[in-house]
Short mmCIF file of C-alpha atoms in Angstrom, two decimals:
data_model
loop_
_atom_site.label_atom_id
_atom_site.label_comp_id
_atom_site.label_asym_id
_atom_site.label_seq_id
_atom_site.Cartn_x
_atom_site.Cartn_y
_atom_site.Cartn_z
CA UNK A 123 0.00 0.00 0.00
CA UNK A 124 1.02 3.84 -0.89
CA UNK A 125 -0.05 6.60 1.10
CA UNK A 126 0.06 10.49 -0.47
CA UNK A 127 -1.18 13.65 0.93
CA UNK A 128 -0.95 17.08 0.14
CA UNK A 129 0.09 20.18 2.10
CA UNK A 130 3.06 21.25 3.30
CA UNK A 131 4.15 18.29 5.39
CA UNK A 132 7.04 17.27 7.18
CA UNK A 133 7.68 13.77 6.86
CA UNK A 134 10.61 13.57 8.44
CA UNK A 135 8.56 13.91 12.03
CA UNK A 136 4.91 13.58 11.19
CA UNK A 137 4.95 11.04 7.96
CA UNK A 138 2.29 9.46 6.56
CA UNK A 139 3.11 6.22 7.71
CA UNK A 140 2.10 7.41 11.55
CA UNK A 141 -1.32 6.77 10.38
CA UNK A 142 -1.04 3.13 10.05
CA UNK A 143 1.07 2.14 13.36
CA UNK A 144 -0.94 0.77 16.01
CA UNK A 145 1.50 -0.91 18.47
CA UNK A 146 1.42 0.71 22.09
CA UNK A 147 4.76 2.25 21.26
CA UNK A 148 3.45 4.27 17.51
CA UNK A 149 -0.19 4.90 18.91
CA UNK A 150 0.59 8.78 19.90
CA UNK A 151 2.64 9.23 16.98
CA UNK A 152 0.93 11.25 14.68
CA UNK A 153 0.60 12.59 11.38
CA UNK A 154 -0.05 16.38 9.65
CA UNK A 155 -0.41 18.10 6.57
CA UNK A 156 0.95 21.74 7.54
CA UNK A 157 5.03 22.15 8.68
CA UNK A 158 6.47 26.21 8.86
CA UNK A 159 3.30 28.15 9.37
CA UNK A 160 2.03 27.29 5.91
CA UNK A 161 -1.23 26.09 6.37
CA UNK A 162 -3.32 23.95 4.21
CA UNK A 163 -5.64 25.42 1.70
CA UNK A 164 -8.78 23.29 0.11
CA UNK A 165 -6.87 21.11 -2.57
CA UNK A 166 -4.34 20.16 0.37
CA UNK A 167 -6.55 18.96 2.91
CA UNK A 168 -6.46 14.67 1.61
CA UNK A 169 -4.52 11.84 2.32
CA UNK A 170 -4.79 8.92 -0.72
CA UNK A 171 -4.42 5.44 0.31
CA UNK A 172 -3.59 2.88 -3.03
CA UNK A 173 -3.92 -0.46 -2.68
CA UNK A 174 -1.89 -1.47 -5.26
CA UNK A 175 -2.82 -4.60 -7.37
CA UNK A 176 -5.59 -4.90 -4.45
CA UNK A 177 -8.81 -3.32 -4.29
CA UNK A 178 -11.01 -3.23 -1.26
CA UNK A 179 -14.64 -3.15 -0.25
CA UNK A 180 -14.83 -0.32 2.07
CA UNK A 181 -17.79 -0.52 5.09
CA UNK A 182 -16.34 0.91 7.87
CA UNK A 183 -13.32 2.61 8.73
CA UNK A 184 -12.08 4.12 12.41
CA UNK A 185 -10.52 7.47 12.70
CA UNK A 186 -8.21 8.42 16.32
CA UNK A 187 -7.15 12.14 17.14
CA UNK A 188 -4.05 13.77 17.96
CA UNK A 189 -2.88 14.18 22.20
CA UNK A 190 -3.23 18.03 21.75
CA UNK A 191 -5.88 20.24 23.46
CA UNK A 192 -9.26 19.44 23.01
CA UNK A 193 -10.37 21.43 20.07
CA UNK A 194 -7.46 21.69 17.82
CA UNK A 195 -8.02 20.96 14.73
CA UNK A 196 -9.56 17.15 14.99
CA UNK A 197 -11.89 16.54 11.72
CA UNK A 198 -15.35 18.13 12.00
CA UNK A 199 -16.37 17.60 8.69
CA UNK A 200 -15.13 15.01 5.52
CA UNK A 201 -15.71 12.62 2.93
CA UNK A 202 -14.03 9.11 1.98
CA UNK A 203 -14.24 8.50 -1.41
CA UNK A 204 -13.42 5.78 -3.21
CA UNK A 205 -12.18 5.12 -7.33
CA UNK A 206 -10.44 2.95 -9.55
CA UNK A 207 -8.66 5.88 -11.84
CA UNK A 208 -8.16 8.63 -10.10
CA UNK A 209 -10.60 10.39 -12.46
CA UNK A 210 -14.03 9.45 -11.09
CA UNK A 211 -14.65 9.37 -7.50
CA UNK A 212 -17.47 7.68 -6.10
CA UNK A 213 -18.36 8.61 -2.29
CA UNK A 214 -18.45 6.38 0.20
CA UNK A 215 -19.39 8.37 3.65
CA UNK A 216 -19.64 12.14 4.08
CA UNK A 217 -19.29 13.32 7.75
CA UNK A 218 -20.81 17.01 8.26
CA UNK A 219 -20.50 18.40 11.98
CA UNK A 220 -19.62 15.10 13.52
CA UNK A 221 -18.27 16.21 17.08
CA UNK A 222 -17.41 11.83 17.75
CA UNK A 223 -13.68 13.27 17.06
CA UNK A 224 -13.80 16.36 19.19
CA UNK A 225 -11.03 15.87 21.73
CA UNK A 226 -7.73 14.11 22.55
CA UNK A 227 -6.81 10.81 21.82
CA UNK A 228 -10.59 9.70 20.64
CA UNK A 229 -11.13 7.21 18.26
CA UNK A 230 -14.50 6.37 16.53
CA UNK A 231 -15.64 3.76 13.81
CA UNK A 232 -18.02 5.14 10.90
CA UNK A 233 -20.36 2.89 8.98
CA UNK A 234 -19.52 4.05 5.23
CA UNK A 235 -23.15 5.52 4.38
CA UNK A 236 -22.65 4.35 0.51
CA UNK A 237 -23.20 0.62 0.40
CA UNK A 238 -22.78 0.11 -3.48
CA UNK A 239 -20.60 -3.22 -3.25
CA UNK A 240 -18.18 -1.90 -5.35
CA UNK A 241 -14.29 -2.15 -4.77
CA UNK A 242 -11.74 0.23 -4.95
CA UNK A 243 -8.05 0.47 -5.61
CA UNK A 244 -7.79 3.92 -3.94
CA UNK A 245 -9.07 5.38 -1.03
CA UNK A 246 -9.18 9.15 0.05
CA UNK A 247 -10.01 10.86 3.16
CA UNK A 248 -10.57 14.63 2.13
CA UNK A 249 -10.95 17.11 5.04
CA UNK A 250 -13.66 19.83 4.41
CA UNK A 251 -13.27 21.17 8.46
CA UNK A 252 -12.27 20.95 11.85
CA UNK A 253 -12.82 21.75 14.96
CA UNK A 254 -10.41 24.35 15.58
CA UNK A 255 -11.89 27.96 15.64
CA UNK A 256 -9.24 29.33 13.30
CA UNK A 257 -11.00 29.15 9.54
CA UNK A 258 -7.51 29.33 8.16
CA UNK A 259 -6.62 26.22 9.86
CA UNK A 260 -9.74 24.05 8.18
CA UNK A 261 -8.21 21.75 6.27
CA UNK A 262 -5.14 21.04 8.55
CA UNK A 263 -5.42 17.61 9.32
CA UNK A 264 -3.74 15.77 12.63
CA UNK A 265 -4.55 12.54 12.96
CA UNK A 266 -2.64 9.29 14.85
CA UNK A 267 -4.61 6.84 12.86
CA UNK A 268 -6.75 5.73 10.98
CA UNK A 269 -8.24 2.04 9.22
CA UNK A 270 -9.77 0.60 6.71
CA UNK A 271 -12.52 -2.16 7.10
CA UNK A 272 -14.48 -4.42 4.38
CA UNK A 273 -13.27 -7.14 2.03
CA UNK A 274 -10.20 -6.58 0.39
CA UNK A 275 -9.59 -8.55 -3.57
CA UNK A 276 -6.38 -10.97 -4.06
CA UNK A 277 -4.11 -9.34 -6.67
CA UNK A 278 -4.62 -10.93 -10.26
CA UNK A 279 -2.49 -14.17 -11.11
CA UNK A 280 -1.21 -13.88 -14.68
#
């Protein structure tokens, strides 16, 4: 699997790859999409998971803040979407106002609202808010994890 993300990140300390360590001694490690005071605008506010020669059936997926304060910049509002190109996006759940993420350290599972059966070699979590009272800061995203649940396709055998 590949992860992307856009913004101004600094992935020496806060990579991607935070997002996917779970282990008692990664769990606080975390990952944004801002570094130097240069905060995200609206077409850097993603992260893109590909799943290679896989493709997966996406029905839930579980989301865990940052350790900061308890309104800074945890996702208020977002969409996973889901496509096979890059060109066509299909979306899976749309989160508007959720406050289940509004705090330190809390971790929630979402029921994707978009049932369609389909499966998906990419995955993208696009922030559209947060909690964080600063509207220059929306699309800053700070996150220590987050994963994927469904049924996942065995890569083709040629």
């Amino acid at each position: 699997m590949k992860i992307s993300g856009g913004g101004s990140r600094n992935d020496i300390y806060y990579p991607l790859t935070n997002l996917i360590k779970y282990d008692s001694n990664q769990i606080q490690k975390y990952y944004y999409n801002y570094a130097n005071s240069k905060h995200a605008n609206e077409r850097e506010g993603w992260i893109e998971f590909d799943f290679g020669q896989r493709t997966i059936n996406l029905t839930s997926y579980t989301i865990r803040t940052n350790s900061s304060n308890p309104n800074w910049n945890h996702p208020k509002t977002w969409r996973i979407v889901g496509s096979n190109d890059k060109d066509h996006w299909v979306t899976l759940d749309h989160q508007t106002n959720n406050s289940d993420l509004r705090g330190s350290n809390l971790q929630h599972r979402f029921e994707c609202e978009n049932k369609d059966k389909n499966y998906y070699r990419y995955i993208k979590y696009t922030q559209e808010d947060n909690w964080n009272s600063n509207h220059q800061e929306k699309y800053d995203i700070y996150l220590t994890c987050i994963e994927f649940f469904g049924s996942i396709s065995s890569p083709n055998k040629t």
